[in-house]
XYZ file of C-alpha atoms in Angstrom:
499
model
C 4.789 14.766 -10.327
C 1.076 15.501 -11.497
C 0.172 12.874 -13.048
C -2.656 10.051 -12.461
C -2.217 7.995 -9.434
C -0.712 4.549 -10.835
C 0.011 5.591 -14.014
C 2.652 3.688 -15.840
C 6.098 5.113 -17.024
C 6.391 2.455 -19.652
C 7.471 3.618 -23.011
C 4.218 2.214 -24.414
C 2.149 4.781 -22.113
C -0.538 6.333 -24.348
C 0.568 9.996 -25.909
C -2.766 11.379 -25.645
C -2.975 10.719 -21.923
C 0.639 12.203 -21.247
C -0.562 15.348 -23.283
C -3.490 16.063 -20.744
C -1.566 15.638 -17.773
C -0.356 19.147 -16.244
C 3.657 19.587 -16.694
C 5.336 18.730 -13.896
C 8.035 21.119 -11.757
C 11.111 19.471 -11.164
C 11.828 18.819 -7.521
C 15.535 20.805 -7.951
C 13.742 23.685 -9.912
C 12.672 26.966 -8.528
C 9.331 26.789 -7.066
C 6.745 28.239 -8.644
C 5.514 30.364 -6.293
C 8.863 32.824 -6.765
C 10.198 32.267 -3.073
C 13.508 31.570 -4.563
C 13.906 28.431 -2.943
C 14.123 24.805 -5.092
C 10.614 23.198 -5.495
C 11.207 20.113 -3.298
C 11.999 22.236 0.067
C 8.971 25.010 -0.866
C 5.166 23.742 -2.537
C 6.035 20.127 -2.540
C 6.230 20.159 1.232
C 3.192 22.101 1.531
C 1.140 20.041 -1.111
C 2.055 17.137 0.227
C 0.053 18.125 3.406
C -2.997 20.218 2.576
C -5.400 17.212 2.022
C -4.901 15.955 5.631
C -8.842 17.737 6.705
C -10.050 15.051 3.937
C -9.377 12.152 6.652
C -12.294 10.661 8.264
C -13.644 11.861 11.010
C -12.853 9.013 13.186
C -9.230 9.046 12.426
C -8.518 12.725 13.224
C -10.409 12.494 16.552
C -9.420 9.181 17.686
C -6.770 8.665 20.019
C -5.444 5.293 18.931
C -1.808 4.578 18.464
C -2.710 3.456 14.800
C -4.604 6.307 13.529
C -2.529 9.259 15.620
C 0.087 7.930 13.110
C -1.864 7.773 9.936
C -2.992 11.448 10.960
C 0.566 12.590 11.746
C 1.782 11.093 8.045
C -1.116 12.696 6.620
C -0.769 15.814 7.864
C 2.936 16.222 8.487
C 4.957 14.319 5.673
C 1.669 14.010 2.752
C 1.618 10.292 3.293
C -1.329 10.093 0.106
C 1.018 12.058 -1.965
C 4.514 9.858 -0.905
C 2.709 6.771 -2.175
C 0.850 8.155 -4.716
C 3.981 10.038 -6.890
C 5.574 6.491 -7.479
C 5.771 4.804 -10.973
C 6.572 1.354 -11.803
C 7.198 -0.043 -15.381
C 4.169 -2.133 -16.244
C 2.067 -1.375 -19.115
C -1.940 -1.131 -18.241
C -2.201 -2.599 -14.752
C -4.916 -4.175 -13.618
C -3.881 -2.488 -10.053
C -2.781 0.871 -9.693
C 0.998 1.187 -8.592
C -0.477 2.970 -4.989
C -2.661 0.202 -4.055
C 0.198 -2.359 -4.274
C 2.435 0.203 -2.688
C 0.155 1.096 0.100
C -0.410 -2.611 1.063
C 3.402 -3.126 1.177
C 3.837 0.263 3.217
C 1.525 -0.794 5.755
C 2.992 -4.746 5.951
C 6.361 -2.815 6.637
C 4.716 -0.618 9.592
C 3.788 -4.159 11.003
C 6.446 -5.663 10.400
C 5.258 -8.463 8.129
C 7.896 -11.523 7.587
C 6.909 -12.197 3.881
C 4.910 -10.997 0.608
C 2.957 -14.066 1.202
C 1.933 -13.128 4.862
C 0.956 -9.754 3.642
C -0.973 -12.080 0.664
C -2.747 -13.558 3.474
C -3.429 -10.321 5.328
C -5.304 -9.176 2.058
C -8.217 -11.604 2.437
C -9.070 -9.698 5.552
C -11.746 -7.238 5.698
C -9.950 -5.285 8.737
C -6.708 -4.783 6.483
C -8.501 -4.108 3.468
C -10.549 -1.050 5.003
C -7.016 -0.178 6.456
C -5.490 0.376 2.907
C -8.590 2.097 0.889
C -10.146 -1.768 -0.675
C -14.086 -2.102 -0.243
C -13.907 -4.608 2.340
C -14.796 -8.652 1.083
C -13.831 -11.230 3.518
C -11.861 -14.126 2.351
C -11.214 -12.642 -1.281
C -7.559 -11.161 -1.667
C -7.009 -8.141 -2.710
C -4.699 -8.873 -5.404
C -2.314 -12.061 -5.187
C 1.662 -12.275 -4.146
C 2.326 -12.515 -8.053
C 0.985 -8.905 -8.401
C 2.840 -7.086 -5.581
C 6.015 -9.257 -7.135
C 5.941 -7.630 -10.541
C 4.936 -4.373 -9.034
C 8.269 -4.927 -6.872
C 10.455 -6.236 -10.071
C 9.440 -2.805 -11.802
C 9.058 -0.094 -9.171
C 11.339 3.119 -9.715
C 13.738 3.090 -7.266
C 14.554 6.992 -7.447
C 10.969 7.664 -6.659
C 11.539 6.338 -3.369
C 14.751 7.859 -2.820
C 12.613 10.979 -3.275
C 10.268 9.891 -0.650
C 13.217 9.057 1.570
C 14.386 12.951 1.043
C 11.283 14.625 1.434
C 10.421 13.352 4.579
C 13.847 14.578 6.135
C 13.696 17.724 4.457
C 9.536 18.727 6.148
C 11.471 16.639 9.451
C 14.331 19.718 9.055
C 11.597 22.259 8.536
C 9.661 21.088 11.158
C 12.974 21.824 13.370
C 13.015 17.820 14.227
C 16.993 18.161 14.035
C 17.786 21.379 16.096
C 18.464 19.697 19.497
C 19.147 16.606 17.966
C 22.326 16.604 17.192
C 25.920 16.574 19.265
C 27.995 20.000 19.546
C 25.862 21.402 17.042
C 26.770 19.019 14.282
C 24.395 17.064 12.294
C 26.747 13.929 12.037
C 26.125 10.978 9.941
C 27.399 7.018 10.380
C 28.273 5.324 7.496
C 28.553 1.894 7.733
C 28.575 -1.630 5.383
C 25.560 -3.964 6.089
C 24.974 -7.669 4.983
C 21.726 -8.452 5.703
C 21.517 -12.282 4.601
C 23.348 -14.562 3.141
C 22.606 -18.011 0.978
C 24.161 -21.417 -0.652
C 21.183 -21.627 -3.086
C 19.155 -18.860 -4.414
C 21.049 -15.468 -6.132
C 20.370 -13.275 -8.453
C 22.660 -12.017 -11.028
C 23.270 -9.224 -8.408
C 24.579 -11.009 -6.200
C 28.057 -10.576 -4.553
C 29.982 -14.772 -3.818
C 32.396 -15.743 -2.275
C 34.254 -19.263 -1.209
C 33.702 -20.481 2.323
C 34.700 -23.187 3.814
C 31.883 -25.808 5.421
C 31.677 -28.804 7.108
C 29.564 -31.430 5.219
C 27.161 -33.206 7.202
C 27.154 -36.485 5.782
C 31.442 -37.027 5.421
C 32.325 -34.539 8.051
C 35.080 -33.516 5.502
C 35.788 -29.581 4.751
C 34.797 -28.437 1.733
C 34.586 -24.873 -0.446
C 31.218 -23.497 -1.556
C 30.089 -20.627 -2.820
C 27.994 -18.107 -0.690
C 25.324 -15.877 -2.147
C 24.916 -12.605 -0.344
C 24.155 -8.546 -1.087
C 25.955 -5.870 0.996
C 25.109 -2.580 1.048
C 26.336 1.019 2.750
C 23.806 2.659 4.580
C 24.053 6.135 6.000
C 22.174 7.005 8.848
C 21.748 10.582 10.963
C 22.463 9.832 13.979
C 21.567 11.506 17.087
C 21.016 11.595 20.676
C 16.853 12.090 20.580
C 16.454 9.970 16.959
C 17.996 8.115 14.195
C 16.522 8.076 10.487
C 18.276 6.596 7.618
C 19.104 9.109 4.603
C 20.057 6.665 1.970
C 21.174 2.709 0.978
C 24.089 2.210 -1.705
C 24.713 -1.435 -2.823
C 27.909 -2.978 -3.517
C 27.954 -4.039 -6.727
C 29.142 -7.245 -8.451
C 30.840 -7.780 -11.973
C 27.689 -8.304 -13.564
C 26.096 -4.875 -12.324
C 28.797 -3.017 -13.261
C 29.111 -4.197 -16.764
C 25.025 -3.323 -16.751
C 26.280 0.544 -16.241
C 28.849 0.333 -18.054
C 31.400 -0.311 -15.758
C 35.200 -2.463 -15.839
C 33.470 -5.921 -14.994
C 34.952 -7.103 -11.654
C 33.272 -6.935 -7.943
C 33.643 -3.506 -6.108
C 34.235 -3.410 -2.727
C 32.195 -1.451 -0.386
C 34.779 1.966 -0.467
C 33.665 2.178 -3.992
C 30.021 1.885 -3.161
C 30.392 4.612 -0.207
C 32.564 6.782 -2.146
C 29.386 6.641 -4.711
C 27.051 7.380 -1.658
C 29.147 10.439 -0.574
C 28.839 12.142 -3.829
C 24.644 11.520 -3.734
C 24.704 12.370 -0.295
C 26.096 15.766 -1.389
C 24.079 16.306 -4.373
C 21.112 15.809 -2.198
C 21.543 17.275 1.471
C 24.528 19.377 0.547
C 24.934 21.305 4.027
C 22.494 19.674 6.153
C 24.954 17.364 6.383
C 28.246 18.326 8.797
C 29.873 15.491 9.522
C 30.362 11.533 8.875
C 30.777 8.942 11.633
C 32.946 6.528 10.145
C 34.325 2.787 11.126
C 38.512 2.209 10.513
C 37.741 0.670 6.929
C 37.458 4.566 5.999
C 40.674 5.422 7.445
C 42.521 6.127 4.453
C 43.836 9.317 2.333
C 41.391 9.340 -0.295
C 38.009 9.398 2.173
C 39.237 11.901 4.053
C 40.070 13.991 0.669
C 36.754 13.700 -0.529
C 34.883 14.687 3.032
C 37.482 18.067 2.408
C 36.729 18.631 -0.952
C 32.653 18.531 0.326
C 33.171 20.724 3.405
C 32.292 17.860 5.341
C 34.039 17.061 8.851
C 34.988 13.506 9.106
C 35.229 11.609 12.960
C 37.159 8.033 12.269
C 37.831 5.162 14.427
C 41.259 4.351 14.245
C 42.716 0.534 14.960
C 45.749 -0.068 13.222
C 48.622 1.098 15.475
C 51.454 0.359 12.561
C 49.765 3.129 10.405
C 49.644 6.577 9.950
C 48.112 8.793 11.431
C 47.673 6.614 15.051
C 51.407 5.483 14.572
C 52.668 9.236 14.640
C 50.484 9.833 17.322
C 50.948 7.073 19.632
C 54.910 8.042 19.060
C 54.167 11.520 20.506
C 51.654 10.687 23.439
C 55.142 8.124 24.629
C 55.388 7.961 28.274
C 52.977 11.621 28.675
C 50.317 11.723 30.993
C 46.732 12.211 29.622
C 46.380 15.931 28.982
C 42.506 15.194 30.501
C 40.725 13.544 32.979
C 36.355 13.404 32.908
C 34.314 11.349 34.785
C 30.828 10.555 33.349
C 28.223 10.492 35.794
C 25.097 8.869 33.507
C 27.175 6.148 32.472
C 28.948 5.802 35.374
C 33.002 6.137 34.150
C 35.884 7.833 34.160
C 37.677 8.856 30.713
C 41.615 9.864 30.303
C 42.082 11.737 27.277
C 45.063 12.276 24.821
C 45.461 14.714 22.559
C 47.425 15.823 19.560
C 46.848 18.227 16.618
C 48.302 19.051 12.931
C 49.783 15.435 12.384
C 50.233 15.575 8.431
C 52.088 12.208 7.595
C 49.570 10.878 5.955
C 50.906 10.484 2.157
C 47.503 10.545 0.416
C 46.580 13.449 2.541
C 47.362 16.897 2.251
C 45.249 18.286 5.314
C 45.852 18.019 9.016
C 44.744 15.178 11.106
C 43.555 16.166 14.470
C 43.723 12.209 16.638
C 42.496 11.445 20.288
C 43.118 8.211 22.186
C 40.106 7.917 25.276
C 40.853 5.109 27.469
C 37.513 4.494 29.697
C 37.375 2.884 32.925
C 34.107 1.222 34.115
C 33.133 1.415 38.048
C 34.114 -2.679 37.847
C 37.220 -1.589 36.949
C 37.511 -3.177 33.319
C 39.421 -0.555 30.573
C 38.784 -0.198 27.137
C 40.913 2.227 24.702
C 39.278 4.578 22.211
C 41.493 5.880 18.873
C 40.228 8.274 16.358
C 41.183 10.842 13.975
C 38.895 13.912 13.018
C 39.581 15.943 9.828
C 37.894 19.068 8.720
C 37.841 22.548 10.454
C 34.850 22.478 12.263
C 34.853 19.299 13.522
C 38.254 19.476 14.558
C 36.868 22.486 17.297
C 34.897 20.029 19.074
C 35.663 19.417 22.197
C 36.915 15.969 23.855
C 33.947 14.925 25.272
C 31.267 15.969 22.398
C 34.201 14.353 19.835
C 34.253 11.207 21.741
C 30.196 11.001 22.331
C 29.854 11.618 17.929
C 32.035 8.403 17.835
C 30.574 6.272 19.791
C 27.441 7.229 18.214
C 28.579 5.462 15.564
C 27.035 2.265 16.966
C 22.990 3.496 16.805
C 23.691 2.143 13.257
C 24.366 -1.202 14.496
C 22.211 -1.454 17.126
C 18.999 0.752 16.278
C 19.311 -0.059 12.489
C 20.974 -2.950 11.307
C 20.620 -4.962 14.423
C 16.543 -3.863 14.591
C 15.945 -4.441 10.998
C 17.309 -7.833 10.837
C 15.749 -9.089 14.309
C 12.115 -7.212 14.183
C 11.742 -5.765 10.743
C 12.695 -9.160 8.795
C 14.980 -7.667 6.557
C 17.473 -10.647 7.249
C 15.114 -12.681 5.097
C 14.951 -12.060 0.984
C 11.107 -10.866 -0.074
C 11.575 -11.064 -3.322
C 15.142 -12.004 -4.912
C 15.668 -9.782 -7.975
C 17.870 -6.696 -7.910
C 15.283 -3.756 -8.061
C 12.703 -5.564 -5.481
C 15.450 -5.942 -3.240
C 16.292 -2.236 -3.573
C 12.838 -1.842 -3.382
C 11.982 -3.383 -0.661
C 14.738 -2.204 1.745
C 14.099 1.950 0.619
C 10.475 1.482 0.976
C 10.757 -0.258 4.692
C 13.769 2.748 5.543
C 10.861 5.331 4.871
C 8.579 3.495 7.475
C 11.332 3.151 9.555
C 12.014 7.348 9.550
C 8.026 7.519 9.800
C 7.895 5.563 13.086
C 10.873 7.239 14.387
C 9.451 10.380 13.774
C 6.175 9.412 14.867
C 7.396 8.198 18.705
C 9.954 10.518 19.154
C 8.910 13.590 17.808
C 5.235 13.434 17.721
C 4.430 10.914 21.009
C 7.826 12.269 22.381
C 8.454 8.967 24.340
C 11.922 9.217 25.834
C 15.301 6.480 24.386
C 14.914 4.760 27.366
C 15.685 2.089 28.507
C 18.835 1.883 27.231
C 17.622 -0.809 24.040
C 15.702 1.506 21.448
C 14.017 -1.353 20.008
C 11.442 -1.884 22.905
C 9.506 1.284 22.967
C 8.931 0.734 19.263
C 8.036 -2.942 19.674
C 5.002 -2.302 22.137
C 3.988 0.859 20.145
C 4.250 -1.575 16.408
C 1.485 -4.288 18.614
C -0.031 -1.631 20.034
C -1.221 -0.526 16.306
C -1.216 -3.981 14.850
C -4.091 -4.700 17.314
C -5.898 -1.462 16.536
C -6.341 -2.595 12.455
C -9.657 -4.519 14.009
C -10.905 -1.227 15.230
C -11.282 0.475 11.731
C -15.071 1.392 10.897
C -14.682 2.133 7.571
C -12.122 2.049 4.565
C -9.652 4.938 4.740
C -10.002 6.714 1.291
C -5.872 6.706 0.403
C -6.653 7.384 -3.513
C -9.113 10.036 -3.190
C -6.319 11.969 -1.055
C -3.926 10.620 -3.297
C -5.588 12.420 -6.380
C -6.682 15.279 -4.391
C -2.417 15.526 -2.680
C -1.521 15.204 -6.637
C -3.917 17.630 -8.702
């Protein structure tokens, strides 16, 4: 949108200052420029990025780990403009929506464990030349209270948007081409609970009754635990992994806010929801879903039809269809294929069976693979999983079975990451839309800094935990924040990104 950077988009927002702003384009309109093509995926892109020469000198010709990224934000993905195009709901700030947002963008790139740590960090003249302040040692920025409200009110779209446009210059930018498996961009889908409590909630919050032990009697007794779940999908790939959108479960209480019969949903519903904005966003960038056996049902794999999408589902439940139809036909027959994996060092025996339609809820054909894998130790473990769709169901054994086990860079490069390095298992700020807030603002950081090592310092997923390049190269920059001569200028590029 171009309008003035940290406006407000509070109905009490003066008329005369809306009437001087230019009219926006929607981001799903055709661009202006008559290419045909929607807005968001023509100018936007190229707006976004044509202030990058307005960098200081020392940032574009330094060879730092810190500024090489602020450079390759700048010039690649319009950092200024990201930041700058979100709106929160106060009226007349004292502090413009991008300077709180740039503060918290940059405690998320270093990983900061609190709003009060990144309070502390804006006393310091280093950090306050890194995010645009004239530097004044010992005097904050603006207090924890500020970047709280700022949190409370931020628009949570405006960040989806963020989220999107980054992936959509990434796609542009031909990031995904060799990234993918068998030529299909393939996405995991998977529940996450990133913290739990006894004590503090919000009227978001999802409870439960668990049983404890009570340290004083030693007697076992129900209480009720506090928590937020949400469904995450993630692209996954062999060369990178960036995180498309967050859904949350919602309780009683948020549904009867929109609307909705007041009782908790479970986290189907919420992915079901995800689906549909995953469609209405990516549409066919998207070719597949990666999927855990909670999705193993009629209706999910009716809805990835109805889409286009192909759908590759771990299957565990041997009493139900479509495993126990196969598992009846694959009695007492040899496996139909035999592979043996020389960079992970097994051996895999495949079964194989096509057009199994017994699924009630159903109407298309299940296509359903068992892979038993034998490690040089000698230990076996068995793989079952269905794939639905037409294109997915002409991958072959080996790229089917290497899409499914891909499944797991969600647990262990994203949720596993974000809770151990990235602090996420800890609340910031415990109101709905800060929470919300929070986690989509740290996801864009996180696609940033994937991007950033793997596409733009092209270091190599190796060794085999993708946390520890991305620890050294996180220090690496954290340290380099005392090397900044002068304050970056984020809101003249901001204003010059916006128009």
């Amino acid at each position: 949108m171009k309008t003035l950077v940290g406006g407000s988009s509070a109905p009490g927002a003066s008329r005369e200052r809306d009437e001087i702003r230019p009219q926006p384009v929607g981001r799903n309109e055709p661009c202006p420029c008559g290419s045909g093509s929607k807005y968001k995926k023509c100018c936007l892109l190229r707006e976004r990025c044509e202030t990058a020469s307005l960098l200081p000198a020392w940032v574009i010709n330094s060879s730092r780990k810190l500024h090489l990224f602020l450079k390759y934000a700048t010039q690649v993905f319009g950092l200024p403009r990201l930041l700058g195009g979100l709106r929160d709901g106060r009226r007349d700030p004292t502090y413009s929506t991008f300077e709180v947002v740039n503060s918290l963008f940059h405690a998320a790139l270093f990983r900061r464990p609190s709003i009060n740590a990144t309070e502390g960090d804006l006393k310091h003249e280093d950090f306050q030349k890194l995010i645009g302040r004239k530097p004044s040692q010992g005097v904050k920025a603006f207090s924890a209270e500020v970047i709280s409200n700022v949190l409370d009110k931020l628009d949570l779209d405006g960040l989806r948007n963020g989220i999107e446009d980054v992936i959509w210059r990434a796609e542009r930018n031909k990031v995904f081409r060799g990234g993918s498996y068998g030529a299909l961009r393939c996405v995991a889908l998977d529940g996450w609970e990133p913290s739990c409590s006894y004590d503090r909630h919000c009227s978001h919050c999802l409870t439960r009754e668990v049983s404890v032990k009570n340290p004083t009697t030693g007697e076992v007794e129900k209480r009720t635990q506090y928590y937020h779940r949400y469904v995450v999908a993630m692209l996954v790939g062999p060369v990178l992994d960036v995180v498309l959108d967050i859904e949350p479960v919602l309780n009683a209480e948020a549904r009867r806010d929109l609307g909705e019969d007041a009782h908790h949903e479970g986290e189907l519903t919420a992915a079901h929801r995800l689906i549909d904005r995953l469609h209405d966003t990516y549409a066919t960038f998207i070719d597949a879903f990666v999927l855990d056996a909670l999705y193993a049902n009629g209706p999910v794999m009716t809805k990835l039809d109805e889409y286009g999408y192909g759908g590759f589902i771990v299957l565990k439940k041997s009493d139900n269809e479509p495993l126990k139809d196969a598992l009846a036909l694959w009695e007492g027959k040899d496996p139909c294929q035999r592979i043996y994996d020389d960079e992970k060092k097994e051996s895999v025996e495949f079964w194989d069976v096509d057009g199994i339609d017994t699924l009630d809820t159903y109407k298309g054909k299940v296509r359903v693979i068992r892979a038993v894998i034998t490690k040089k130790n000698g230990t076996r473990k068995t793989w079952c999983f269905a794939i639905v769709g037409k294109r997915a169901q002409k991958a072959s054994r080996r790229t089917a079975f290497k899409i499914v086990r891909s499944r797991w860079h969600i647990e262990n490069t994203g949720f596993g990451q974000w809770v151990k390095y990235w602090n996420l298992g800890r609340v910031y700020r415990h109101t709905p839309n800060a929470i919300m807030a929070i986690l989509l603002l740290w996801m864009l950081v996180f696609n940033l800094l994937q991007l950033f090592v793997y596409r733009r310092l092209k270091r190599p997923r190796k060794p085999k935990d993708p946390c520890d390049t991305i620890i050294g190269i996180v220090a690496e920059m954290f340290r380099d924040v005392a090397t900044i001569s002068d304050r970056i200028p984020w809101e003249v590029l901001a204003h010059a990104a916006m128009g």
